[in-house]
GROMACS .gro file of C-alpha atoms in nm:
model
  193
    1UNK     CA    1 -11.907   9.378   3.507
    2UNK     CA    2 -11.950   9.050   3.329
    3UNK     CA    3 -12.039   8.880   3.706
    4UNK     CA    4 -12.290   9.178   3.769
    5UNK     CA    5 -12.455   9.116   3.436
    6UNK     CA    6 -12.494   8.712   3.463
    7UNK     CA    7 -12.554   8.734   3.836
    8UNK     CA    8 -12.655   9.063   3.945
    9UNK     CA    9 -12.971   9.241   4.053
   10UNK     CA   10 -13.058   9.316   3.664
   11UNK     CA   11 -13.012   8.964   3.531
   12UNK     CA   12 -13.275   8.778   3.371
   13UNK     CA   13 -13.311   8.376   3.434
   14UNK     CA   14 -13.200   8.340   3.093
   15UNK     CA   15 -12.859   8.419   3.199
   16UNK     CA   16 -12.756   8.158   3.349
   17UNK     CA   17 -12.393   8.044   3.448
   18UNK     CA   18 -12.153   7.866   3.670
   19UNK     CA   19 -11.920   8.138   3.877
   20UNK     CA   20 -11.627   8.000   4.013
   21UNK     CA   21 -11.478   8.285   4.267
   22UNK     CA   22 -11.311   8.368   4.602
   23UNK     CA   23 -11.431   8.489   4.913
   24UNK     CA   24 -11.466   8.797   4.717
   25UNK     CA   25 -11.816   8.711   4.696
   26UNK     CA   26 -11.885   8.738   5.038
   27UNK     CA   27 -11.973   9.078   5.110
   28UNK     CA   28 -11.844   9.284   4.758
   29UNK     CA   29 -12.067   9.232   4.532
   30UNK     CA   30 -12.499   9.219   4.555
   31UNK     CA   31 -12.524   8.890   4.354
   32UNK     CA   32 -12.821   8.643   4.340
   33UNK     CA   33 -12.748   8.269   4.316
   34UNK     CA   34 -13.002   7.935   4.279
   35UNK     CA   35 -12.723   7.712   4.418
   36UNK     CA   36 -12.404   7.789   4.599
   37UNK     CA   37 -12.073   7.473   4.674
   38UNK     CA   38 -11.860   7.649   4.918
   39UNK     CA   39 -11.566   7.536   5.136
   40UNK     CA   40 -11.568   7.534   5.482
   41UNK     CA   41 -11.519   7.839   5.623
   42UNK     CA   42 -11.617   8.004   5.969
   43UNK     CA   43 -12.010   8.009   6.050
   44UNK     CA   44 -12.024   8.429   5.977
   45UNK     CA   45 -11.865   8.357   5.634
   46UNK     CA   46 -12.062   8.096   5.533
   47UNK     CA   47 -12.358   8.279   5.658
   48UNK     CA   48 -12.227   8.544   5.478
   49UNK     CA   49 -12.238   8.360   5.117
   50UNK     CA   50 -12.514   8.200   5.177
   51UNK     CA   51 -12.672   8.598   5.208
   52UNK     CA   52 -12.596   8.543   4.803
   53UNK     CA   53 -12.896   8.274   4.762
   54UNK     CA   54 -13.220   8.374   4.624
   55UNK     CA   55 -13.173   8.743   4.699
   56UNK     CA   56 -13.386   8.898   4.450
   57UNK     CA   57 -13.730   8.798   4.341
   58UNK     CA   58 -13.675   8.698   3.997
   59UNK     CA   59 -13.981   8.457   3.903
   60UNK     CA   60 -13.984   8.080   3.855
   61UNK     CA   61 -13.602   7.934   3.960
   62UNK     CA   62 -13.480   7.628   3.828
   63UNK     CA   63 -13.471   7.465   4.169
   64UNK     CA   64 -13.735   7.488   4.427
   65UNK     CA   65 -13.536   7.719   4.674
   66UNK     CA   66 -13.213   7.834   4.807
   67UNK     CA   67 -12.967   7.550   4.811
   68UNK     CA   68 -12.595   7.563   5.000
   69UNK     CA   69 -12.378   7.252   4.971
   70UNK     CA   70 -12.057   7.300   5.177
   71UNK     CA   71 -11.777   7.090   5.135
   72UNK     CA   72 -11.642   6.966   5.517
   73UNK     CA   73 -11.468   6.733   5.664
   74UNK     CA   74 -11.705   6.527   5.913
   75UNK     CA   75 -11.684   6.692   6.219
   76UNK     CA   76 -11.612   6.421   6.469
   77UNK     CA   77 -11.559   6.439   6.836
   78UNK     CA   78 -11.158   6.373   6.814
   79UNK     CA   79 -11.042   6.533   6.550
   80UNK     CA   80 -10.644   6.428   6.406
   81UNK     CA   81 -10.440   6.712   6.363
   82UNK     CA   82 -10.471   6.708   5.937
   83UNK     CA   83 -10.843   6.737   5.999
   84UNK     CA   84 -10.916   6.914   5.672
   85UNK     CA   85 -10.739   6.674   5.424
   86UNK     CA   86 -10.577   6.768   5.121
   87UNK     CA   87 -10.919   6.881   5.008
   88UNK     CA   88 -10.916   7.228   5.227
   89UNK     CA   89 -10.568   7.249   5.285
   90UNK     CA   90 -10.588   7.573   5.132
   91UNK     CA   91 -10.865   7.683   5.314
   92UNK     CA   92 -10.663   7.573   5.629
   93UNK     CA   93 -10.383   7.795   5.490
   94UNK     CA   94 -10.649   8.129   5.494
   95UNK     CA   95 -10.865   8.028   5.819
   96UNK     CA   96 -10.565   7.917   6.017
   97UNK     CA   97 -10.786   7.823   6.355
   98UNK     CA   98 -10.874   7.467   6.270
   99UNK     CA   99 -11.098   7.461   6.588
  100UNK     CA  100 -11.299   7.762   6.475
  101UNK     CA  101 -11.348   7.578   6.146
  102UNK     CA  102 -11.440   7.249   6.346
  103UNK     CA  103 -11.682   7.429   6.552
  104UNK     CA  104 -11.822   7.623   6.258
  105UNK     CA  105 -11.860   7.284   6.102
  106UNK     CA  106 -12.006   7.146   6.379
  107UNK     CA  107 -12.312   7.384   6.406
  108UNK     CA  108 -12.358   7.438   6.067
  109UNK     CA  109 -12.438   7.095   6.013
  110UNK     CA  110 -12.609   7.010   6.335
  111UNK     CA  111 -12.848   7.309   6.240
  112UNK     CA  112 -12.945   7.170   5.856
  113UNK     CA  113 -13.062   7.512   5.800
  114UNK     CA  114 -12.938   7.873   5.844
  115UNK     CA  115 -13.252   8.066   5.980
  116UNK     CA  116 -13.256   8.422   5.943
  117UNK     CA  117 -13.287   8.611   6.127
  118UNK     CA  118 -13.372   8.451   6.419
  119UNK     CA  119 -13.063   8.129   6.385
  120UNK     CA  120 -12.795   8.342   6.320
  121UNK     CA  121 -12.669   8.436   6.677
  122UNK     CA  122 -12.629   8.053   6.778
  123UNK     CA  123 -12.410   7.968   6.445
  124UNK     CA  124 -12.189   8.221   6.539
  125UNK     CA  125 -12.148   8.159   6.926
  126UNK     CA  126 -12.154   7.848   6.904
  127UNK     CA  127 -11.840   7.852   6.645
  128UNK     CA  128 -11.619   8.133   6.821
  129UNK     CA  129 -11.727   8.001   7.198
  130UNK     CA  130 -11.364   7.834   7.201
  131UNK     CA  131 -11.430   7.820   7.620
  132UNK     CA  132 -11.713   7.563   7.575
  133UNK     CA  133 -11.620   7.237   7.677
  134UNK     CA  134 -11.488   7.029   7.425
  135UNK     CA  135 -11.446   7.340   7.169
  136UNK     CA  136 -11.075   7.260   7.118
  137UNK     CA  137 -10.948   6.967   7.010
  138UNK     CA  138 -10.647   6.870   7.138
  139UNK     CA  139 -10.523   6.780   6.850
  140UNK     CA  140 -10.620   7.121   6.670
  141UNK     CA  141 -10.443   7.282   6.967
  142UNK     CA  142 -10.098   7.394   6.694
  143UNK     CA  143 -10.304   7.551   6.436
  144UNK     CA  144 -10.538   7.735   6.755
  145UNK     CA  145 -10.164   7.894   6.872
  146UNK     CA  146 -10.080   7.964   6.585
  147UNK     CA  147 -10.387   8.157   6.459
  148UNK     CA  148 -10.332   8.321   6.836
  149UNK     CA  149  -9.989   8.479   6.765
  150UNK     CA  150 -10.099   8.577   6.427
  151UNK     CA  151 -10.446   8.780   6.586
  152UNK     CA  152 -10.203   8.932   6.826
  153UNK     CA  153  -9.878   9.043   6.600
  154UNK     CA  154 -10.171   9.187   6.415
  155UNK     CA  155 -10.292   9.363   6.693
  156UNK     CA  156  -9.966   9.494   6.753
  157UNK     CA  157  -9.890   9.642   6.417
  158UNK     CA  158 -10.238   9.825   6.478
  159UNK     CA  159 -10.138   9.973   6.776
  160UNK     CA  160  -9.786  10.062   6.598
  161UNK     CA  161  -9.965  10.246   6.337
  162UNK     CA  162 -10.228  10.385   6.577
  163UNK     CA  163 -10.279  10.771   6.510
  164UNK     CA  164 -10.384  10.962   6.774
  165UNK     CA  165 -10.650  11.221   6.693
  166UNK     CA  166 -10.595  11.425   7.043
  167UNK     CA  167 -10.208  11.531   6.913
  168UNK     CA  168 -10.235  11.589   6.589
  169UNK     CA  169  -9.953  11.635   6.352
  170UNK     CA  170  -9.686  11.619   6.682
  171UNK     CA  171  -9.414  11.327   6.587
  172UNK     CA  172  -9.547  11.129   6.916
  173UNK     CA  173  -9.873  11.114   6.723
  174UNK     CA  174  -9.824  10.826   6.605
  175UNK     CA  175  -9.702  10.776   6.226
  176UNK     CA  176  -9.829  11.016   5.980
  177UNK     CA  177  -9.626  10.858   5.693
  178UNK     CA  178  -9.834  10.764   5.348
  179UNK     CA  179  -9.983  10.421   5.327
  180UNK     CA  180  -9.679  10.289   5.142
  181UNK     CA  181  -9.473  10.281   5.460
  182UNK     CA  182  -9.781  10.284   5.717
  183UNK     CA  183  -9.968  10.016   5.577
  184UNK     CA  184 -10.372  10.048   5.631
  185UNK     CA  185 -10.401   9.607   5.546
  186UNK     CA  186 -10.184   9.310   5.679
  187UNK     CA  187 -10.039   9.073   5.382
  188UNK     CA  188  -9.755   9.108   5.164
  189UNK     CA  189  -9.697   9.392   4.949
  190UNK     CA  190  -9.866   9.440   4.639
  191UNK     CA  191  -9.803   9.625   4.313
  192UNK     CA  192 -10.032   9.706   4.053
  193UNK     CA  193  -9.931   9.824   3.740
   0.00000   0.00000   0.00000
């Protein structure tokens, strides 16, 4: 409520504020922002937050438009396998394809700007195109694998828990157990008390 109120669609400029957050504030929340510092993250996402800048009319701003500073590794042509530095090691540890995030970093800054509507679909091919020649650094290769097997044990718990519509409540259904044993998200378990 307190992040609605300083940064929401009802806000006055006279409540200004720094917000420090999570992805959270990708697609949650309608919040307005001057300036935005984000970590890498792939080209959608940042896209994404950057949906967050200047995104009500609100009057005079104190800076003369949107602004997005991202914080990146330099995108070079032969990338060593700790690319991201200590810097975005955690942000290696959520976004586990390091080439995604090298290609996302690569367009992003070759473009200087995200144009909307019309920009958008390049950003985003041109960081998931992993086919492209030279979209996979060799030495990203490990992290690329492993973000691989992860996309496809996920895929395979889906199809565990798939429930199927045309049998309904017959055992070869699928499973029709609560959420607490047929889990509707991937992570670790959670308790809130």
């Amino acid at each position: 409520q307190e992040v609605l109120a300083r940064f929401g669609r009802a806000s006055s400029i006279e409540r200004q504020g720094v917000l420090v957050a999570t992805q959270v504030v990708e697609q949650s929340l309608d919040l307005d922002f001057d300036l935005m510092i984000t970590d890498l993250a792939p080209a959608d996402l940042v896209v994404q937050r950057a949906g967050r800048l200047w995104r009500h009319a609100r009057g005079p701003r104190p800076i003369p438009g949107p602004r997005l500073l991202m914080l990146v590794p330099e995108p070079i042509d032969d990338p060593p396998e700790g690319w991201l530095g200590a810097e975005l090691r955690r942000t290696g540890a959520v976004y586990v394809d390091h080439a995604l995030l090298w290609r996302s970093a690569r367009v992003l800054l070759h473009a200087a700007a995200i144009e909307i509507p019309d920009g958008i679909r390049a950003l985003i091919e041109g960081a998931y195109d992993a086919d492209a020649p030279g979209a996979g650094p060799p030495a990203l290769d490990r992290a690329t694998r492993r973000a691989e097997a992860e996309r496809l044990m996920a895929r395979g718990i889906a199809w565990q828990n798939l429930l199927q519509i045309d049998k309904p409540y017959r055992r070869d259904a699928g499973l029709w157990d609560p959420d607490v044993r047929t889990p509707t998200r991937l992570g670790d378990p959670q308790l809130l008390f």
